[in-house]
Short mmCIF file of C-alpha atoms in Angstrom, two decimals:
data_model
loop_
_atom_site.label_atom_id
_atom_site.label_comp_id
_atom_site.label_asym_id
_atom_site.label_seq_id
_atom_site.Cartn_x
_atom_site.Cartn_y
_atom_site.Cartn_z
CA MET A 1 19.54 -15.18 19.32
CA VAL A 2 16.34 -13.21 18.71
CA PHE A 3 13.10 -12.25 20.39
CA TYR A 4 10.53 -12.42 17.64
CA THR A 5 7.22 -10.61 17.77
CA ILE A 6 5.05 -12.21 15.10
CA GLY A 7 1.74 -11.16 13.67
CA LEU A 8 -0.72 -14.01 13.09
CA GLY A 9 -3.19 -12.21 10.86
CA LEU A 10 -6.94 -12.17 11.40
CA SER A 11 -8.42 -15.58 11.10
CA THR A 12 -6.80 -19.02 11.54
CA HIS A 13 -3.45 -20.73 12.08
CA LYS A 14 -2.90 -20.62 8.30
CA ASP A 15 -2.70 -16.79 8.19
CA ILE A 16 0.82 -16.69 9.57
CA THR A 17 3.45 -15.62 7.04
CA VAL A 18 6.15 -17.99 5.85
CA ALA A 19 8.76 -15.88 7.65
CA GLY A 20 6.68 -15.99 10.81
CA LEU A 21 6.25 -19.77 10.66
CA GLU A 22 9.95 -20.30 10.11
CA ALA A 23 10.72 -18.17 13.18
CA VAL A 24 8.26 -20.14 15.26
CA LYS A 25 9.80 -23.45 14.28
CA ARG A 26 13.27 -22.13 15.25
CA SER A 27 12.11 -20.95 18.65
CA THR A 28 12.69 -22.71 21.92
CA ARG A 29 9.62 -21.15 23.49
CA VAL A 30 6.47 -19.78 21.84
CA TYR A 31 4.03 -17.44 23.60
CA LEU A 32 0.56 -16.47 22.37
CA GLU A 33 -0.77 -13.13 23.52
CA ALA A 34 -4.44 -13.87 24.28
CA TYR A 35 -6.22 -10.77 25.51
CA THR A 36 -6.10 -7.91 22.96
CA SER A 37 -7.71 -10.11 20.29
CA ILE A 38 -8.48 -13.72 19.50
CA LEU A 39 -7.96 -16.15 16.61
CA LEU A 40 -10.78 -18.31 15.33
CA VAL A 41 -8.87 -21.49 16.22
CA ASP A 42 -7.87 -22.86 19.60
CA LYS A 43 -4.43 -23.42 21.15
CA ALA A 44 -4.43 -27.13 20.25
CA GLU A 45 -4.76 -26.39 16.54
CA LEU A 46 -1.92 -23.91 16.72
CA GLU A 47 0.33 -26.42 18.46
CA GLU A 48 -0.48 -29.12 15.89
CA PHE A 49 0.25 -26.77 13.00
CA TYR A 50 3.48 -25.35 14.51
CA GLY A 51 4.69 -28.65 15.95
CA LYS A 52 5.41 -26.68 19.12
CA GLU A 53 4.00 -26.15 22.53
CA VAL A 54 2.27 -22.77 22.75
CA ILE A 55 2.23 -20.90 26.10
CA VAL A 56 -0.81 -18.67 26.53
CA ALA A 57 0.26 -15.26 27.79
CA ASP A 58 -2.60 -13.41 29.53
CA ARG A 59 -2.64 -9.75 30.51
CA ASP A 60 -0.94 -10.31 33.87
CA MET A 61 1.93 -12.24 32.29
CA VAL A 62 2.53 -9.71 29.50
CA GLU A 63 2.18 -6.57 31.61
CA THR A 64 3.67 -7.69 34.97
CA GLU A 65 5.77 -10.79 34.21
CA SER A 66 7.55 -9.77 30.99
CA ASP A 67 10.86 -10.94 32.49
CA THR A 68 9.54 -14.49 32.31
CA ILE A 69 8.79 -14.08 28.59
CA LEU A 70 12.14 -12.46 27.84
CA ALA A 71 14.20 -14.80 30.01
CA GLY A 72 16.97 -16.47 27.97
CA ALA A 73 15.99 -14.67 24.74
CA ASP A 74 19.61 -13.45 24.48
CA LYS A 75 20.70 -17.12 24.25
CA GLU A 76 17.86 -18.78 22.32
CA ASP A 77 15.12 -17.81 19.94
CA VAL A 78 11.79 -16.90 21.57
CA SER A 79 8.56 -16.09 19.70
CA PHE A 80 5.75 -13.92 20.94
CA LEU A 81 2.62 -14.35 18.79
CA VAL A 82 0.09 -11.55 18.32
CA VAL A 83 -3.30 -11.79 16.59
CA GLY A 84 -3.31 -9.23 13.76
CA ASP A 85 -0.16 -7.14 13.57
CA PRO A 86 2.35 -6.73 16.43
CA PHE A 87 1.97 -2.96 16.52
CA GLY A 88 -1.78 -3.09 16.88
CA ALA A 89 -1.53 -2.53 20.64
CA THR A 90 0.80 -0.43 22.75
CA THR A 91 1.42 -3.40 25.08
CA HIS A 92 3.54 -5.04 22.40
CA THR A 93 5.62 -1.91 21.88
CA ASP A 94 6.32 -1.85 25.58
CA LEU A 95 7.49 -5.48 25.51
CA LEU A 96 9.89 -4.68 22.66
CA LEU A 97 11.26 -1.69 24.59
CA ARG A 98 11.92 -3.95 27.56
CA ALA A 99 13.77 -6.39 25.31
CA ARG A 100 15.90 -3.57 23.91
CA ALA A 101 16.73 -2.37 27.41
CA LEU A 102 18.04 -5.89 28.14
CA ARG A 103 20.05 -5.78 24.89
CA ILE A 104 18.12 -8.67 23.47
CA PRO A 105 18.01 -8.60 19.64
CA THR A 106 14.49 -8.23 18.33
CA ARG A 107 12.66 -8.73 15.05
CA VAL A 108 9.09 -7.88 14.17
CA ILE A 109 7.28 -9.95 11.53
CA HIS A 110 4.19 -8.15 10.31
CA ASN A 111 0.79 -9.38 9.19
CA ALA A 112 -2.70 -8.15 8.34
CA SER A 113 -4.80 -6.47 11.06
CA ILE A 114 -8.26 -4.97 11.22
CA LEU A 115 -6.50 -1.56 10.77
CA ASN A 116 -5.85 -2.39 7.12
CA ALA A 117 -8.40 -5.12 6.53
CA ALA A 118 -11.10 -2.49 7.21
CA GLY A 119 -10.64 -1.80 3.51
CA ALA A 120 -12.89 -4.83 2.90
CA SER A 121 -15.73 -2.39 3.55
CA GLY A 122 -14.88 -0.64 0.27
CA LEU A 123 -13.83 2.48 2.21
CA GLN A 124 -10.41 3.69 1.17
CA LEU A 125 -7.80 3.46 3.89
CA TYR A 126 -6.30 6.87 3.26
CA ASN A 127 -9.72 8.36 4.06
CA PHE A 128 -9.62 7.06 7.63
CA GLY A 129 -8.82 9.27 10.59
CA GLN A 130 -8.12 8.34 14.24
CA THR A 131 -9.10 4.85 15.32
CA ILE A 132 -11.11 4.67 18.55
CA SER A 133 -12.05 1.95 21.02
CA VAL A 134 -15.58 1.50 22.40
CA PRO A 135 -15.49 -0.07 25.87
CA PHE A 136 -18.33 -1.88 27.58
CA PHE A 137 -20.29 0.55 29.69
CA THR A 138 -21.23 -0.24 33.29
CA ASP A 139 -23.83 1.32 35.62
CA SER A 140 -21.13 3.58 37.06
CA TRP A 141 -18.75 4.03 34.12
CA ARG A 142 -19.79 5.47 30.77
CA PRO A 143 -16.71 7.07 29.21
CA ASP A 144 -17.28 9.37 26.26
CA SER A 145 -13.82 10.82 25.54
CA PHE A 146 -13.74 8.96 22.23
CA VAL A 147 -16.71 11.01 20.95
CA GLU A 148 -14.49 14.06 20.44
CA ARG A 149 -12.07 12.02 18.38
CA ILE A 150 -14.96 10.92 16.18
CA ALA A 151 -16.01 14.56 15.88
CA GLU A 152 -12.45 15.56 14.86
CA ASN A 153 -12.48 12.93 12.16
CA SER A 154 -15.91 14.02 11.05
CA ARG A 155 -14.85 17.71 10.78
CA ASN A 156 -12.09 16.55 8.49
CA GLY A 157 -14.41 14.39 6.42
CA LEU A 158 -12.64 11.20 7.57
CA HIS A 159 -13.97 7.79 8.44
CA THR A 160 -13.64 6.44 11.99
CA LEU A 161 -12.80 2.79 12.68
CA CYS A 162 -14.33 1.77 16.01
CA LEU A 163 -12.72 -1.24 17.73
CA LEU A 164 -15.23 -2.93 19.94
CA ASP A 165 -14.34 -4.16 23.43
CA ILE A 166 -13.49 -7.71 24.30
CA LYS A 167 -13.24 -9.13 27.83
CA VAL A 168 -11.03 -12.17 28.16
CA LYS A 169 -9.94 -13.49 31.60
CA GLU A 170 -11.29 -10.39 33.34
CA GLN A 171 -12.13 -10.15 37.01
CA SER A 172 -15.22 -8.56 38.51
CA GLU A 173 -14.64 -5.47 40.65
CA GLU A 174 -15.54 -7.49 43.76
CA ASN A 175 -13.21 -10.37 43.00
CA MET A 176 -10.44 -7.93 42.14
CA ALA A 177 -10.90 -6.03 45.40
CA ARG A 178 -10.87 -9.27 47.37
CA GLY A 179 -7.82 -10.59 45.54
CA ARG A 180 -9.69 -13.64 44.25
CA LYS A 181 -8.41 -15.16 40.99
CA ILE A 182 -11.94 -15.81 39.74
CA TYR A 183 -12.53 -14.75 36.15
CA GLU A 184 -15.65 -13.70 34.29
CA PRO A 185 -16.81 -15.55 31.14
CA PRO A 186 -15.37 -14.07 27.94
CA ARG A 187 -17.49 -11.28 26.42
CA PHE A 188 -17.25 -9.73 22.96
CA MET A 189 -19.05 -6.50 22.12
CA SER A 190 -21.52 -6.80 19.22
CA ILE A 191 -22.50 -4.15 16.68
CA PRO A 192 -25.98 -3.64 18.23
CA THR A 193 -24.43 -3.12 21.70
CA ALA A 194 -21.86 -0.67 20.34
CA ILE A 195 -24.47 1.37 18.49
CA SER A 196 -26.82 1.32 21.45
CA GLN A 197 -24.02 2.71 23.65
CA LEU A 198 -23.06 5.38 21.11
CA LEU A 199 -26.65 6.53 20.77
CA SER A 200 -27.19 6.55 24.55
CA LEU A 201 -24.56 9.23 25.10
CA PRO A 202 -25.49 12.93 25.06
CA PRO A 203 -26.15 13.98 21.42
CA ASN A 204 -23.16 15.38 19.54
CA PRO A 205 -24.23 15.97 15.93
CA SER A 206 -20.68 16.97 14.93
CA ALA A 207 -19.63 13.35 15.71
CA TYR A 208 -22.64 11.25 14.70
CA THR A 209 -26.45 10.95 14.73
CA PRO A 210 -28.83 8.04 14.17
CA ARG A 211 -28.73 8.91 10.44
CA THR A 212 -24.90 8.64 10.23
CA LEU A 213 -23.80 6.16 7.59
CA ALA A 214 -21.87 3.20 8.94
CA VAL A 215 -20.38 -0.13 7.91
CA SER A 216 -20.11 -3.10 10.22
CA LEU A 217 -17.35 -5.72 9.91
CA SER A 218 -17.42 -9.17 11.38
CA ARG A 219 -14.67 -11.80 11.27
CA VAL A 220 -12.91 -10.03 8.47
CA GLY A 221 -10.69 -12.25 6.41
CA SER A 222 -12.39 -15.49 7.40
CA GLU A 223 -14.90 -17.66 5.59
CA GLN A 224 -17.47 -16.31 8.08
CA GLN A 225 -16.89 -12.66 7.16
CA VAL A 226 -20.03 -10.55 7.31
CA ILE A 227 -20.26 -6.89 6.21
CA ARG A 228 -23.35 -4.65 6.56
CA SER A 229 -23.87 -1.01 5.62
CA GLY A 230 -26.63 1.48 6.42
CA THR A 231 -27.44 4.19 8.91
CA LEU A 232 -26.69 3.65 12.58
CA GLU A 233 -30.43 3.51 13.16
CA GLU A 234 -30.88 0.81 10.55
CA LEU A 235 -27.99 -1.30 11.82
CA SER A 236 -29.25 -0.95 15.39
CA GLN A 237 -32.54 -2.60 14.44
CA LEU A 238 -30.95 -5.83 13.22
CA ALA A 239 -30.52 -8.86 15.42
CA GLU A 240 -27.07 -9.80 16.68
CA ASP A 241 -27.16 -12.92 14.52
CA ASP A 242 -27.47 -10.79 11.40
CA PHE A 243 -23.84 -9.62 11.95
CA GLY A 244 -22.36 -13.07 12.40
CA PRO A 245 -20.20 -14.27 15.24
CA PRO A 246 -17.53 -12.00 16.86
CA LEU A 247 -15.15 -10.25 16.57
CA HIS A 248 -17.05 -7.15 15.37
CA SER A 249 -15.82 -3.66 14.35
CA LEU A 250 -17.73 -0.63 13.16
CA VAL A 251 -16.84 2.17 10.72
CA LEU A 252 -18.54 5.55 10.94
CA VAL A 253 -18.47 7.12 7.47
CA GLY A 254 -16.94 10.54 7.08
CA GLY A 255 -18.09 13.42 4.83
CA ARG A 256 -15.40 12.86 2.15
CA LEU A 257 -17.14 9.68 0.97
CA HIS A 258 -16.04 9.00 -2.65
CA GLU A 259 -18.56 7.65 -5.17
CA LEU A 260 -16.47 4.46 -5.63
CA GLU A 261 -16.57 3.86 -1.87
CA ALA A 262 -20.30 4.50 -1.85
CA GLU A 263 -20.99 2.12 -4.70
CA TYR A 264 -18.82 -0.67 -3.32
CA ALA A 265 -20.37 -0.51 0.15
CA ALA A 266 -23.88 -0.35 -1.34
CA ALA A 267 -23.59 -4.12 -1.95
CA PHE A 268 -23.77 -4.59 1.82
CA ALA A 269 -26.79 -2.29 2.41
CA VAL A 270 -29.47 -3.55 4.80
CA GLY A 271 -32.09 -1.01 3.71
CA GLU A 272 -32.58 2.25 1.82
CA GLY A 273 -30.62 4.34 4.28
CA TRP A 274 -27.26 3.84 2.57
CA LYS A 275 -28.52 4.92 -0.80
CA SER A 276 -30.50 7.88 0.51
CA GLY A 277 -27.61 8.98 2.72
CA CYS A 278 -25.28 8.95 -0.29
CA GLU A 279 -27.81 10.85 -2.42
CA GLU A 280 -27.96 13.57 0.24
CA ARG A 281 -24.25 13.98 -0.33
CA GLY A 282 -24.80 14.21 -4.06
CA ILE A 283 -23.45 10.72 -4.75
CA ARG A 284 -25.25 8.54 -7.26
CA TRP A 285 -24.21 5.46 -9.22
#
């Protein structure tokens, strides 16, 4: 018997691979990891499509109750569903290591994730450097360690994919301190919020400036996909609705921008900033 970790792709229930769907239909139990990302369909639609009950696995279950998920997986097939690709988050690697430690056979079935679908921007994947995450800032917490990673990419001429924070089934600090299982409404970081946070940090021109070229990505792979390009300043001046509904990601463009990348992303330009920024690099089309 096998513990399957199955990528669902980026958009709807129909993005699962044939191999993934066959594994789901063979499984006695099916779990859906529901906190590192979200699909654009709800649990009921998944259950109807799979013909199976789907158990939603929140952060607590995955990180502290993994024995429940893995129970019996040495005697029956169990599927663990992940939005995007299974190796898009370290949590899933940890779960597979736990399964191995229990001598449970495992199989990973891959799928598209934002890490490769970012190519929809027209920027070539082999020109990307380290991926970073941008968390929601609070009044008392404004981390900036990711800025140096952006700067490292920039020094090497590489693009930076910025994954924007999501908050699903999160507790407030007060409720957490008091041990109350009361959860905040889901929140999904938008492009304007991300850019506002980036530009609110102490200036670091080796990482980015308001004139840095960027490409925003929204609901990549779905019929609601929206892509915009321009300078950070230009993008920051657009309304949230201009980027479409979440989930959003942001790419900061590196210095090794190729003319084909520049021309492709020009179709998404929101103003003159993209063209002028490319011309400053000696790129014309």
